[in-house]
PDB file of C-alpha atoms and ligand atoms in Angstrom:
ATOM      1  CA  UNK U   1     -36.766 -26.035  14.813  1.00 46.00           C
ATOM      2  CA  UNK U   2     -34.388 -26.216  17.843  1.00 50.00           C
ATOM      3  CA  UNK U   3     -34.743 -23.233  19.883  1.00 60.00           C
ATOM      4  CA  UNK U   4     -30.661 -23.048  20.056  1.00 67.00           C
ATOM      5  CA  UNK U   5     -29.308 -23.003  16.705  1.00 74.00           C
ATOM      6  CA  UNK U   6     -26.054 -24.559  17.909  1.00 86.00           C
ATOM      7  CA  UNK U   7     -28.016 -27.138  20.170  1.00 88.00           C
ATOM      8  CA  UNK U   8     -26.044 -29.798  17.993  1.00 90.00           C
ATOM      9  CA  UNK U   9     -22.809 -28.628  19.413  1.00 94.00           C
ATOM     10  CA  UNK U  10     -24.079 -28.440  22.397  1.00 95.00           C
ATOM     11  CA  UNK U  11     -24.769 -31.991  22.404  1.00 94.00           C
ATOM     12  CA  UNK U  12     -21.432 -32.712  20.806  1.00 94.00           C
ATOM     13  CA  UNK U  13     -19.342 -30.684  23.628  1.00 96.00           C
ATOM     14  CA  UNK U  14     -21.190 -32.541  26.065  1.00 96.00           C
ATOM     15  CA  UNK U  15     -20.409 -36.022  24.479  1.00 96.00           C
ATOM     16  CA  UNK U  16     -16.434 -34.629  24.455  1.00 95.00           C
ATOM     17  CA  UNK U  17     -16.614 -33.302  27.689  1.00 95.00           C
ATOM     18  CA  UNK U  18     -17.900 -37.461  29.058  1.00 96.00           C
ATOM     19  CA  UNK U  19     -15.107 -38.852  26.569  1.00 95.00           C
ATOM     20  CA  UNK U  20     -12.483 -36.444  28.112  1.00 92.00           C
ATOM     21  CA  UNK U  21     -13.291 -36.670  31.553  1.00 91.00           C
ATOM     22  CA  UNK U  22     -13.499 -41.197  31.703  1.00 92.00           C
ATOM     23  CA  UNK U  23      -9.743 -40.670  29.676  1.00 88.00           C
ATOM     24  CA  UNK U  24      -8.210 -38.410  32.361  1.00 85.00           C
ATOM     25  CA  UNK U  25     -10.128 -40.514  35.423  1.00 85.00           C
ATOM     26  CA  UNK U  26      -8.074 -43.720  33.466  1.00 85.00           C
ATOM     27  CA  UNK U  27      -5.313 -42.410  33.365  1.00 78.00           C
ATOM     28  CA  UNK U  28      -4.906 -40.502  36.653  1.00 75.00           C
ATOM     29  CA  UNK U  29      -5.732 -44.413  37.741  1.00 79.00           C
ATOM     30  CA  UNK U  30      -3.283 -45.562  35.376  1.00 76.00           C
ATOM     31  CA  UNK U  31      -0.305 -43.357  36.688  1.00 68.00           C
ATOM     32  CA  UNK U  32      -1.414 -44.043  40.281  1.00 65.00           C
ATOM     33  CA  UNK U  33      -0.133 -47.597  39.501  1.00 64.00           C
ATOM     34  CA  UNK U  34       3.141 -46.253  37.749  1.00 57.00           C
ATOM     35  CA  UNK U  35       3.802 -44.457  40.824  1.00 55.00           C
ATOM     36  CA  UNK U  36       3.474 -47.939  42.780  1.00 53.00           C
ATOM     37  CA  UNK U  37       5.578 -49.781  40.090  1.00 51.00           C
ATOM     38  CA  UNK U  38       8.398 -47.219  40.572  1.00 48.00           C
ATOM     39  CA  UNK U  39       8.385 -48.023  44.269  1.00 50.00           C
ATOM     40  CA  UNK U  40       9.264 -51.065  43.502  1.00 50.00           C
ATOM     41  CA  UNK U  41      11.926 -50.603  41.216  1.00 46.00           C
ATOM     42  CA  UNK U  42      14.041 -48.698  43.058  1.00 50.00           C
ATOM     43  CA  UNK U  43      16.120 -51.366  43.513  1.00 47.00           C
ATOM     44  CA  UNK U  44      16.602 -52.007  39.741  1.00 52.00           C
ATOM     45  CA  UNK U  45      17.986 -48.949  36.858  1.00 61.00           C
ATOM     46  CA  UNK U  46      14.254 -48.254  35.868  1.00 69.00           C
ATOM     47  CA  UNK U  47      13.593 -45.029  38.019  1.00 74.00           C
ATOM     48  CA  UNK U  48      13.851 -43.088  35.568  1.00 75.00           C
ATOM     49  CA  UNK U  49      12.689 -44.600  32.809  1.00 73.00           C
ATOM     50  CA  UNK U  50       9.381 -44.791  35.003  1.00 73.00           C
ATOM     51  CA  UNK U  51       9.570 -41.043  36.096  1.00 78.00           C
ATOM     52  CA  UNK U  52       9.142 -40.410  32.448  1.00 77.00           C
ATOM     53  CA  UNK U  53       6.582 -42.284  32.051  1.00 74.00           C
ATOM     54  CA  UNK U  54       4.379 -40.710  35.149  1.00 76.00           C
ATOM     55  CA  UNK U  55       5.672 -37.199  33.581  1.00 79.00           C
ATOM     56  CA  UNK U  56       4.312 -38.070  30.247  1.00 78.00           C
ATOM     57  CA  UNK U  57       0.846 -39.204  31.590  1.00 78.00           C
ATOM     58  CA  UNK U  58       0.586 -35.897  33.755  1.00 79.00           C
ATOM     59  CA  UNK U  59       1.646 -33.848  30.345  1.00 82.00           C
ATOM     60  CA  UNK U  60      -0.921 -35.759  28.960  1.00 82.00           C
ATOM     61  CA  UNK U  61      -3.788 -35.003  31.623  1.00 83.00           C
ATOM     62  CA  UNK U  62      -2.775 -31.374  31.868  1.00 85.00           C
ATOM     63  CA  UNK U  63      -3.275 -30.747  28.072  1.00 86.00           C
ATOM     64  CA  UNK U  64      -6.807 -32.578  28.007  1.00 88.00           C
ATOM     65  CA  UNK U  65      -7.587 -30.659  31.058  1.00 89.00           C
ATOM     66  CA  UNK U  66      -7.296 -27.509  29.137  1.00 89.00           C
ATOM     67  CA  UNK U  67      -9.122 -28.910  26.417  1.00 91.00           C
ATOM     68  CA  UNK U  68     -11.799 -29.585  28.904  1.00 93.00           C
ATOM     69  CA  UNK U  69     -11.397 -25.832  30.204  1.00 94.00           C
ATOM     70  CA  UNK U  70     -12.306 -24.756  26.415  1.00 94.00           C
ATOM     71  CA  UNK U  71     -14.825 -27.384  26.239  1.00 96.00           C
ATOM     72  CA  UNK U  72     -16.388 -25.755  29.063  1.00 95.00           C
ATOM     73  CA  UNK U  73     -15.791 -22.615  28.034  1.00 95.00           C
ATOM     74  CA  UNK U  74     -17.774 -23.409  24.650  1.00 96.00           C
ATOM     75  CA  UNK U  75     -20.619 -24.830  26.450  1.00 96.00           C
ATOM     76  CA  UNK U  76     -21.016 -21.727  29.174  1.00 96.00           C
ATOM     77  CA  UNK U  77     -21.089 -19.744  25.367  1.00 95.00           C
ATOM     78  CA  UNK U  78     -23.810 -21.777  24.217  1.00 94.00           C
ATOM     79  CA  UNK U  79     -25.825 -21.014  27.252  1.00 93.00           C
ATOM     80  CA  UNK U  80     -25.339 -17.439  27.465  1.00 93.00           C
ATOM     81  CA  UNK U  81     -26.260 -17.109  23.445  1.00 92.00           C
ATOM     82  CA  UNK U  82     -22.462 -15.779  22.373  1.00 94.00           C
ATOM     83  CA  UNK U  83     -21.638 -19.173  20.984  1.00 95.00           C
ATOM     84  CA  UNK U  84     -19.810 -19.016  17.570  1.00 95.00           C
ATOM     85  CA  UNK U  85     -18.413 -15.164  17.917  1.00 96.00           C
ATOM     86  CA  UNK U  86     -15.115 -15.139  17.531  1.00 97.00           C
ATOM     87  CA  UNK U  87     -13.792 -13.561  20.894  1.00 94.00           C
ATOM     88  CA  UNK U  88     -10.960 -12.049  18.886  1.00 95.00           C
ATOM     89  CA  UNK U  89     -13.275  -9.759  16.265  1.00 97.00           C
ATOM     90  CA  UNK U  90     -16.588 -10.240  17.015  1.00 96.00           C
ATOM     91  CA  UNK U  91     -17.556 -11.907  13.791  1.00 97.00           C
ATOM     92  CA  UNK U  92     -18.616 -15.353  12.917  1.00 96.00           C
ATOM     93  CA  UNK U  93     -16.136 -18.298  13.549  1.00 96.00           C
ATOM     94  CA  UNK U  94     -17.974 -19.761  10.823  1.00 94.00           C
ATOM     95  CA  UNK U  95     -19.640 -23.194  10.664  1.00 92.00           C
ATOM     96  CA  UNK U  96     -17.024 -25.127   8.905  1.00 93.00           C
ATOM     97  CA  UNK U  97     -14.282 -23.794  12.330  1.00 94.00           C
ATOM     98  CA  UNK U  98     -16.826 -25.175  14.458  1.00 94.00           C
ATOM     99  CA  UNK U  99     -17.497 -28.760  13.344  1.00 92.00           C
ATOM    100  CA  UNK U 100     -14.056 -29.132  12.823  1.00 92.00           C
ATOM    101  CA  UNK U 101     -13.055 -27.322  16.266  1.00 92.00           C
ATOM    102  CA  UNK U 102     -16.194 -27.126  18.081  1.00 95.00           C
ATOM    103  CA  UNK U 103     -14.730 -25.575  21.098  1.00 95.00           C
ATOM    104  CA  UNK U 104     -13.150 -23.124  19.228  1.00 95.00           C
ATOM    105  CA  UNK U 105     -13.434 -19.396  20.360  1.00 94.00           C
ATOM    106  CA  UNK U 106     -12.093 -17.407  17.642  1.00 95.00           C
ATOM    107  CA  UNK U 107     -12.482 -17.625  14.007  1.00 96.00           C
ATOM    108  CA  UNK U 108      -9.402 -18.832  11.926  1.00 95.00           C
ATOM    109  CA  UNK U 109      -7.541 -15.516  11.166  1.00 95.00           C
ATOM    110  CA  UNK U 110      -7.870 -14.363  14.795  1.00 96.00           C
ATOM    111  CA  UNK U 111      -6.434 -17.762  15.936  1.00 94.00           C
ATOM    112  CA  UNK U 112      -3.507 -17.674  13.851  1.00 94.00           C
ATOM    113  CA  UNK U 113      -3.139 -13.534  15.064  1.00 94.00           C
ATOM    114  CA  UNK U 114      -3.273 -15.260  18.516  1.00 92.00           C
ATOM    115  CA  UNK U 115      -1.098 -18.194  18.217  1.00 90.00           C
ATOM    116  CA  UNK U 116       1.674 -15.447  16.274  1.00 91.00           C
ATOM    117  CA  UNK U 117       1.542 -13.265  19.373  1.00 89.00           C
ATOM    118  CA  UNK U 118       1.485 -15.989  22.253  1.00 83.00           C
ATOM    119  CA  UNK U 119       4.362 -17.080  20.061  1.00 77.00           C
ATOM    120  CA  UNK U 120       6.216 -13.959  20.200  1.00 66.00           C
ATOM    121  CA  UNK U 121       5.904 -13.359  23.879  1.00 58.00           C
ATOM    122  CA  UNK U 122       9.908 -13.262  24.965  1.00 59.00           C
ATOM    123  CA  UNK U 123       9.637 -12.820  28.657  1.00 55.00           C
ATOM    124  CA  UNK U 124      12.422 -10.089  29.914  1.00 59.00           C
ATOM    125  CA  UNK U 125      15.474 -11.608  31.739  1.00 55.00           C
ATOM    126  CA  UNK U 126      16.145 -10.317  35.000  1.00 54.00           C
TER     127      UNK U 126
HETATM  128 ZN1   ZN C 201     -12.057 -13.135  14.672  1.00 56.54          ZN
END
């Protein structure tokens, strides 16, 4: 018996955690030589065109760096034994949440609760 019941997410975060990390190393390369194509464009129309594209790639890398936050954020759980509690209620995200979603930190009804809310923020104008 493994001495960490979720050991096997463990090793899956870490796998994720590789796979996410060589992605955003490509393509922070990637849009390093966007930047240099767009140098040399400026001369043609395609400025924009490749301002998009750099803006796309750093959407791109900022999202999968916040998956990597919860990724991380999974794995610190597994060490410290709270792995699998939902942080919304306290009960059990459930096995079928976590292979699906094994960074997941709440368990499905939470997460919806959550994503309502965040939803219904409307900051005040000033
Ligand atoms: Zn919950």
């Amino acid at each position: 018996m493994p001495k960490n019941p979720f050991s096997e997410f463990n090793a899956l975060l870490q796998a994720q955690r590789q796979r996410l990390r060589d992605e955003m190393r490509a393509k922070i390369a990637a849009s390093g030589e966007g930047l240099g194509f767009a140098n040399q464009s400026k001369i043609t129309d395609d400025d924009a065109l490749a301002d998009a594209a750099a803006e796309m790639d750093l959407a791109m890398v900022i999202r999968e760096s916040r998956e990597l936050q919860d990724i991380e954020a999974a794995l610190g759980r597994i060490a410290e034994g709270s792995y699998g509690a939902c942080t919304g209620c306290g009960g059990d995200i459930g096995l079928a949440r976590l292979k699906a979603y094994p960074a997941a930190e709440r368990c499905l009804p939470c997460q919806e609760k959550y994503e309502r809310l965040r939803g219904q923020v409307h900051m005040p104008r000033l």
